[in-house]
PDB file of C-alpha atoms in Angstrom:
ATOM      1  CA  UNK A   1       0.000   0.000   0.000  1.00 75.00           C
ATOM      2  CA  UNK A   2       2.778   2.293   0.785  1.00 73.00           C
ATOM      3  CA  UNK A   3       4.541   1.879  -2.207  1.00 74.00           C
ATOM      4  CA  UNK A   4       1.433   2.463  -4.146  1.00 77.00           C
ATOM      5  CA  UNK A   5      -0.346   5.383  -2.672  1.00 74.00           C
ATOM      6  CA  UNK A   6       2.648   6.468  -0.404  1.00 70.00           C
ATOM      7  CA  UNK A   7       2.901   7.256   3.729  1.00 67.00           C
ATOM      8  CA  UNK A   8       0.560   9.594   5.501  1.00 58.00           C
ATOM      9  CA  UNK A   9       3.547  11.130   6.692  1.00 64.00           C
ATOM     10  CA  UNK A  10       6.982  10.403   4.791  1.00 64.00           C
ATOM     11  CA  UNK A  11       8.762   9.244   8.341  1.00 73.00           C
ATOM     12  CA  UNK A  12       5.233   7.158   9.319  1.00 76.00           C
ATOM     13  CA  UNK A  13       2.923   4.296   6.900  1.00 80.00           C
ATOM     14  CA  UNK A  14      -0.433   4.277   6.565  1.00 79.00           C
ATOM     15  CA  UNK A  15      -0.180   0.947   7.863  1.00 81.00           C
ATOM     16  CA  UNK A  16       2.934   0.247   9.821  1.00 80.00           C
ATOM     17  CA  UNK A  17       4.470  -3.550  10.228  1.00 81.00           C
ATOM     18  CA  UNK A  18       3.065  -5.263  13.323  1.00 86.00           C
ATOM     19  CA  UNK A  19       5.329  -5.992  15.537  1.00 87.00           C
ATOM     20  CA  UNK A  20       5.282  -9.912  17.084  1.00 86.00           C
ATOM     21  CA  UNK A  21       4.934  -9.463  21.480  1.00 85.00           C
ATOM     22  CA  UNK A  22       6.243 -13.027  22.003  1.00 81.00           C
ATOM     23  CA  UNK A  23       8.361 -14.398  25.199  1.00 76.00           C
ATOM     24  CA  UNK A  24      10.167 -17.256  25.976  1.00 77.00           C
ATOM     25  CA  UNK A  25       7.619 -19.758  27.551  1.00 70.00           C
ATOM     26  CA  UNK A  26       7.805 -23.233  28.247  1.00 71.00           C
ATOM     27  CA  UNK A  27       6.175 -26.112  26.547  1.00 73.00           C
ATOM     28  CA  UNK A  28       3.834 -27.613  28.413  1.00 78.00           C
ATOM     29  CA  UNK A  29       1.821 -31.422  28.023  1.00 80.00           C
ATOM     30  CA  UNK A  30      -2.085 -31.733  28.812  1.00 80.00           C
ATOM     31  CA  UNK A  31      -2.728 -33.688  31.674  1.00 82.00           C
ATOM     32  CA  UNK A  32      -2.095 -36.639  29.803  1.00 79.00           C
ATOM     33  CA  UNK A  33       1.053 -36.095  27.918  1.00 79.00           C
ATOM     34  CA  UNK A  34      -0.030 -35.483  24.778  1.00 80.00           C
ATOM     35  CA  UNK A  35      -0.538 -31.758  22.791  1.00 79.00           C
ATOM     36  CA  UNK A  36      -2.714 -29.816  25.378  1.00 79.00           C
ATOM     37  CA  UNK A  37      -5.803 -29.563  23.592  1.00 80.00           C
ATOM     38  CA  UNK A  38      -9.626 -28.855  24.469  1.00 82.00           C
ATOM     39  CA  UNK A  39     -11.022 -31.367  21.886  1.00 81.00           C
ATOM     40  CA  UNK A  40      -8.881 -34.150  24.252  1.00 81.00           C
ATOM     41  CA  UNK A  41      -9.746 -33.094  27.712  1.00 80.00           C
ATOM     42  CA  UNK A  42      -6.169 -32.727  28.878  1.00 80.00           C
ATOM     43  CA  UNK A  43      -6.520 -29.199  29.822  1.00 86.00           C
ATOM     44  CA  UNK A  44      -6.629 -27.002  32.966  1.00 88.00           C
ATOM     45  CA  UNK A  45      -9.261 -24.303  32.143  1.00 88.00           C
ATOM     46  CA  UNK A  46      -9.264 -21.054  33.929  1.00 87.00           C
ATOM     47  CA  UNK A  47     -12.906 -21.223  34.450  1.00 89.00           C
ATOM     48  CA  UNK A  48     -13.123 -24.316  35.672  1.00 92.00           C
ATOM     49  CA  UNK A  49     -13.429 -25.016  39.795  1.00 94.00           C
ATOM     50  CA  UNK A  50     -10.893 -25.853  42.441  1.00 96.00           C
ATOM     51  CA  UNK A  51     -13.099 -29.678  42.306  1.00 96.00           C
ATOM     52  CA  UNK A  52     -12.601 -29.452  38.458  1.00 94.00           C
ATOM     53  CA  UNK A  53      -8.915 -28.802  38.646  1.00 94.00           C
ATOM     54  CA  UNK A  54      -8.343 -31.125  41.019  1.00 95.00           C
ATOM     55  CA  UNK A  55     -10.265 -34.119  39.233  1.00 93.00           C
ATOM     56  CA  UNK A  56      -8.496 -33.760  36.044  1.00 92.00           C
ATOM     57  CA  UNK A  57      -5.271 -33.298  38.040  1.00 93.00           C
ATOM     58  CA  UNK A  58      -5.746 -36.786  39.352  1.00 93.00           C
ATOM     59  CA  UNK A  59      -5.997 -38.005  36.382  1.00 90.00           C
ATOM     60  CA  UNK A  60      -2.537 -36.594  34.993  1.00 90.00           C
ATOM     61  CA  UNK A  61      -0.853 -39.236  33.576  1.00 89.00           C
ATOM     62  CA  UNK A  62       2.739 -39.983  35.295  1.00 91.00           C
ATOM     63  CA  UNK A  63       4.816 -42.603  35.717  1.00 91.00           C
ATOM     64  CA  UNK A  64       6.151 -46.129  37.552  1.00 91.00           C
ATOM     65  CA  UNK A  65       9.056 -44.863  39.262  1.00 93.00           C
ATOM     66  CA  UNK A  66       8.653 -43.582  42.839  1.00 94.00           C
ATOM     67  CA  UNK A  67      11.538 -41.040  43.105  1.00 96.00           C
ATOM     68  CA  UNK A  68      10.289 -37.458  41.367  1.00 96.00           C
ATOM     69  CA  UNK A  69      12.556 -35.789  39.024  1.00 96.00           C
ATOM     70  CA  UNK A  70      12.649 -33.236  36.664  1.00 96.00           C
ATOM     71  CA  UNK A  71      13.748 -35.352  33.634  1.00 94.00           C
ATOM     72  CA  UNK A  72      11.745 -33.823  30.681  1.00 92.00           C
ATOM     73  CA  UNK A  73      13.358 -36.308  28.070  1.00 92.00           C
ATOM     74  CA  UNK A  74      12.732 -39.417  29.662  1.00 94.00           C
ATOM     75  CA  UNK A  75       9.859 -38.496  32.098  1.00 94.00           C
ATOM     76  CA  UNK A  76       7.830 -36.228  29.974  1.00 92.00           C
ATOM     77  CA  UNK A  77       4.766 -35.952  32.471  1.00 92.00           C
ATOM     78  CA  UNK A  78       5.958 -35.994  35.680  1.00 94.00           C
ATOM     79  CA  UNK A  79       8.126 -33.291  34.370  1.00 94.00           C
ATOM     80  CA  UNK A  80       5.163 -31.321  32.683  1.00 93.00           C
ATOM     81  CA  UNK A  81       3.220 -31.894  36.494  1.00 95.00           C
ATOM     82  CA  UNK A  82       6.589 -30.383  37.522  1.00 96.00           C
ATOM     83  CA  UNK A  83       6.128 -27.604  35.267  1.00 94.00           C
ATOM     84  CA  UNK A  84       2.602 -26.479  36.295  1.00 94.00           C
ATOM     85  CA  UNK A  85       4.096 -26.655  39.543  1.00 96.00           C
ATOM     86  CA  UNK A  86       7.226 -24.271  39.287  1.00 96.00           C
ATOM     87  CA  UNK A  87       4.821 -22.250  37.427  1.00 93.00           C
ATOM     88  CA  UNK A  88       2.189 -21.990  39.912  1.00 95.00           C
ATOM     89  CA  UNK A  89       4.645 -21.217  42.794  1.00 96.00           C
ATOM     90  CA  UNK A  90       7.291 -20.035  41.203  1.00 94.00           C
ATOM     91  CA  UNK A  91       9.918 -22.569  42.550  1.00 96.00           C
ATOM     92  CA  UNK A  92      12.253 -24.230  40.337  1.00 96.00           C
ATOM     93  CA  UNK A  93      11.002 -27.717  38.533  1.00 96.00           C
ATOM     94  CA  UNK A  94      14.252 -29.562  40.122  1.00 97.00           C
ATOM     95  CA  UNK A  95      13.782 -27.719  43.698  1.00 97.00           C
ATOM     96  CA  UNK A  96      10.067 -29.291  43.596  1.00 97.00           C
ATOM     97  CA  UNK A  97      10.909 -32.445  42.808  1.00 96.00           C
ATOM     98  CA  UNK A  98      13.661 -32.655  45.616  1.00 96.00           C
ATOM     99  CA  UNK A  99      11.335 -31.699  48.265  1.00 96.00           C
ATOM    100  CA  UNK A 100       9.293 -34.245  47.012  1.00 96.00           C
ATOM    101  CA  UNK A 101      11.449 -37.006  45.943  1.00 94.00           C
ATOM    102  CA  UNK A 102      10.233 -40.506  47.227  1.00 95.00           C
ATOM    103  CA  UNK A 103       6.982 -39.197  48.492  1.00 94.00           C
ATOM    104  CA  UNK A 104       5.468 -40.282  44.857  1.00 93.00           C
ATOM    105  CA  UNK A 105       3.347 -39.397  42.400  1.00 94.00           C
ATOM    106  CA  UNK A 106       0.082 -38.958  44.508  1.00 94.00           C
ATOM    107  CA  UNK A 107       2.031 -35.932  46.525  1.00 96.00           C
ATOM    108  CA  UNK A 108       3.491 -34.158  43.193  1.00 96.00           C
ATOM    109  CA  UNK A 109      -0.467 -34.106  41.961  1.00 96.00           C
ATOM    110  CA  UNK A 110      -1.381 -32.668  45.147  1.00 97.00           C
ATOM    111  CA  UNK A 111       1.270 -30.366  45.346  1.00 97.00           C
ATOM    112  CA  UNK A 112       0.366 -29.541  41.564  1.00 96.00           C
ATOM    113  CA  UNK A 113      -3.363 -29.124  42.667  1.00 97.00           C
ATOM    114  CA  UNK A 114      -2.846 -27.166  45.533  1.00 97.00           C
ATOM    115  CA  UNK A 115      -0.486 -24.636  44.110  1.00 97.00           C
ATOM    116  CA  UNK A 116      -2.784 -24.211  40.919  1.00 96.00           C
ATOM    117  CA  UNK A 117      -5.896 -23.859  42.309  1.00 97.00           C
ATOM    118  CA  UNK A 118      -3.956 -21.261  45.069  1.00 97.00           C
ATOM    119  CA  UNK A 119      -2.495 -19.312  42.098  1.00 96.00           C
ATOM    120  CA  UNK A 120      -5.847 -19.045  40.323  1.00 96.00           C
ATOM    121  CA  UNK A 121      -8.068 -18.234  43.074  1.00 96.00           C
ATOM    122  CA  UNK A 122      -8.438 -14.545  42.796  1.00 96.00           C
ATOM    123  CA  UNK A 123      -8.258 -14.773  38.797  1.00 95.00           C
ATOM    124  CA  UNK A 124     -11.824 -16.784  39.189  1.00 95.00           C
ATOM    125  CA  UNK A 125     -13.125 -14.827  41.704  1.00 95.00           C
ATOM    126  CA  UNK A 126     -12.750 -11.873  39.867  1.00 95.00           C
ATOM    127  CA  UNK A 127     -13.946 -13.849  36.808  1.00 94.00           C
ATOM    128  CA  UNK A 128     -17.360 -14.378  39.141  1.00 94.00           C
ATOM    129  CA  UNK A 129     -17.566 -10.868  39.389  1.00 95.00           C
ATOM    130  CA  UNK A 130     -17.129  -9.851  36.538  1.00 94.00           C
ATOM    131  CA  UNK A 131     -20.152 -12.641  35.062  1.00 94.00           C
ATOM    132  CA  UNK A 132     -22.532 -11.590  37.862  1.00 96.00           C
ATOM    133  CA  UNK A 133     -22.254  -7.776  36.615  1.00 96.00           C
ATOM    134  CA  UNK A 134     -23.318  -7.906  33.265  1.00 95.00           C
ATOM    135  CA  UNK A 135     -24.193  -4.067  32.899  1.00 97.00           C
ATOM    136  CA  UNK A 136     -20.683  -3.662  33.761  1.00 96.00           C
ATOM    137  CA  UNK A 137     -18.953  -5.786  30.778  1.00 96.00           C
ATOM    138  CA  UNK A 138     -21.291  -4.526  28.282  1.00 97.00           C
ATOM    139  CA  UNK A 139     -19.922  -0.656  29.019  1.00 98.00           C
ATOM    140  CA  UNK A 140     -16.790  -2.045  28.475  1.00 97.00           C
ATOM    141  CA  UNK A 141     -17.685  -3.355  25.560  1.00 97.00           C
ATOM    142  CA  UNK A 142     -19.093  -0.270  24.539  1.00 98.00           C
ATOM    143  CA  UNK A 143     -16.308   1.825  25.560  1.00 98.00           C
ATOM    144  CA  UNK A 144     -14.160  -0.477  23.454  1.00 98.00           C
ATOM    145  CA  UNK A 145     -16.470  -0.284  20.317  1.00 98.00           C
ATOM    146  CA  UNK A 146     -16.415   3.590  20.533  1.00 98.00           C
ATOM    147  CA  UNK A 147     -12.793   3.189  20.608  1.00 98.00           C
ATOM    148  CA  UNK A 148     -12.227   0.833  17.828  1.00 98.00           C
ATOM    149  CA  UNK A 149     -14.751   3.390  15.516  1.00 98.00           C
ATOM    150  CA  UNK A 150     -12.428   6.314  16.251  1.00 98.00           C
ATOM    151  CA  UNK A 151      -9.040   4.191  15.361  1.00 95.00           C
ATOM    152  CA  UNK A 152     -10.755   3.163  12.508  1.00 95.00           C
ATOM    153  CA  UNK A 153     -12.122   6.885  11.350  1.00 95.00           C
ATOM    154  CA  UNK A 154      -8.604   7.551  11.838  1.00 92.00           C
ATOM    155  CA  UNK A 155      -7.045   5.227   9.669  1.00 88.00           C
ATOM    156  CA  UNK A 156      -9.492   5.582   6.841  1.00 91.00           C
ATOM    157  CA  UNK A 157      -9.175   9.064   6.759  1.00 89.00           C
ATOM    158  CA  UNK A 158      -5.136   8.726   6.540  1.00 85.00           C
ATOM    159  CA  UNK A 159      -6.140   5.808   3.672  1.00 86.00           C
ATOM    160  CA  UNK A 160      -8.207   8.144   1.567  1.00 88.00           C
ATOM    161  CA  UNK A 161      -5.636  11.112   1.934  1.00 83.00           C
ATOM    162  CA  UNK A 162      -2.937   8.570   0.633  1.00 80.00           C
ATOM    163  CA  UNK A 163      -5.079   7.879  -2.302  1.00 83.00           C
ATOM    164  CA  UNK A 164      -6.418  11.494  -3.316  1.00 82.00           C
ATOM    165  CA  UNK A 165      -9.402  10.345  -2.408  1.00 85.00           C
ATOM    166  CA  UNK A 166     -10.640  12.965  -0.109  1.00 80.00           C
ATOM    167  CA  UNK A 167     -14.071  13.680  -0.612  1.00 74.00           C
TER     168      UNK A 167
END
């Protein structure tokens, strides 16, 4: 477009490149080792309960050994349960799984459980709110739409003055 009809100003586009906002993050399994995905059920939803966590976190899929460790090539779940953990409390994976260590499987998941459902706590209760107020969301949705409109009026107008098509 810019080398067509030109820049609205010559130091700014009409429509500048979008820059990517992307950070390091881990990879991490559904609950039973495979691709987290909805379709399979092997994921930990933010609106779902403490009860709901907790029943799917029982069902995470781990391993024989006794001993946790933070192995993600050759224990790819417990690891990932190691994950969610380090995640939720902000401790290192290997740290976890030494305080652990030959307390099993059952204590990682309710280490896992605990911590998660602790971390997202006030994230659902403001979710709650935020449902039970519906007058509320649909301001800001209308605040947003009115904002949107303007960008938009903005950028059109800076589209037809690159074309000569002002009128």
């Amino acid at each position: 477009f810019d080398k067509r009809y030109g820049r609205a100003t010559p130091e700014r586009p009409v429509f500048p490149r979008p820059e990517a906002l992307l950070s390091e993050v881990p990879l991490l399994l559904g609950t039973d080792g495979q691709k987290m995905s909805k379709s399979r059920g092997n994921t930990i939803e933010l609106r779902m309960s403490a009860d709901e966590t907790a029943k799917i976190l029982k069902k995470a899929k781990t391993d024989a050994q006794r001993r946790i460790t933070f192995d993600p090539v050759d224990r790819p779940e417990v690891s990932n349960l190691l994950m969610l953990a380090s995640l939720a409390t902000g401790d290192a994976p290997e740290v976890i799984a030494e305080r652990i260590g030959d307390a099993g499987a059952g204590t990682l998941k309710a280490l896992v459980t605990e911590s998660l459902n602790e971390m997202l706590a006030p994230l659902r209760s403001r979710r709650a709110e935020l449902i039970a107020n519906e007058d509320y969301l649909l301001s800001i949705l209308h605040a947003g739409n009115e904002r949107a409109n303007e960008q938009a009026d903005q950028t059109l107008s800076e589209v037809r003055t690159a074309m000569q098509m002002n009128y």
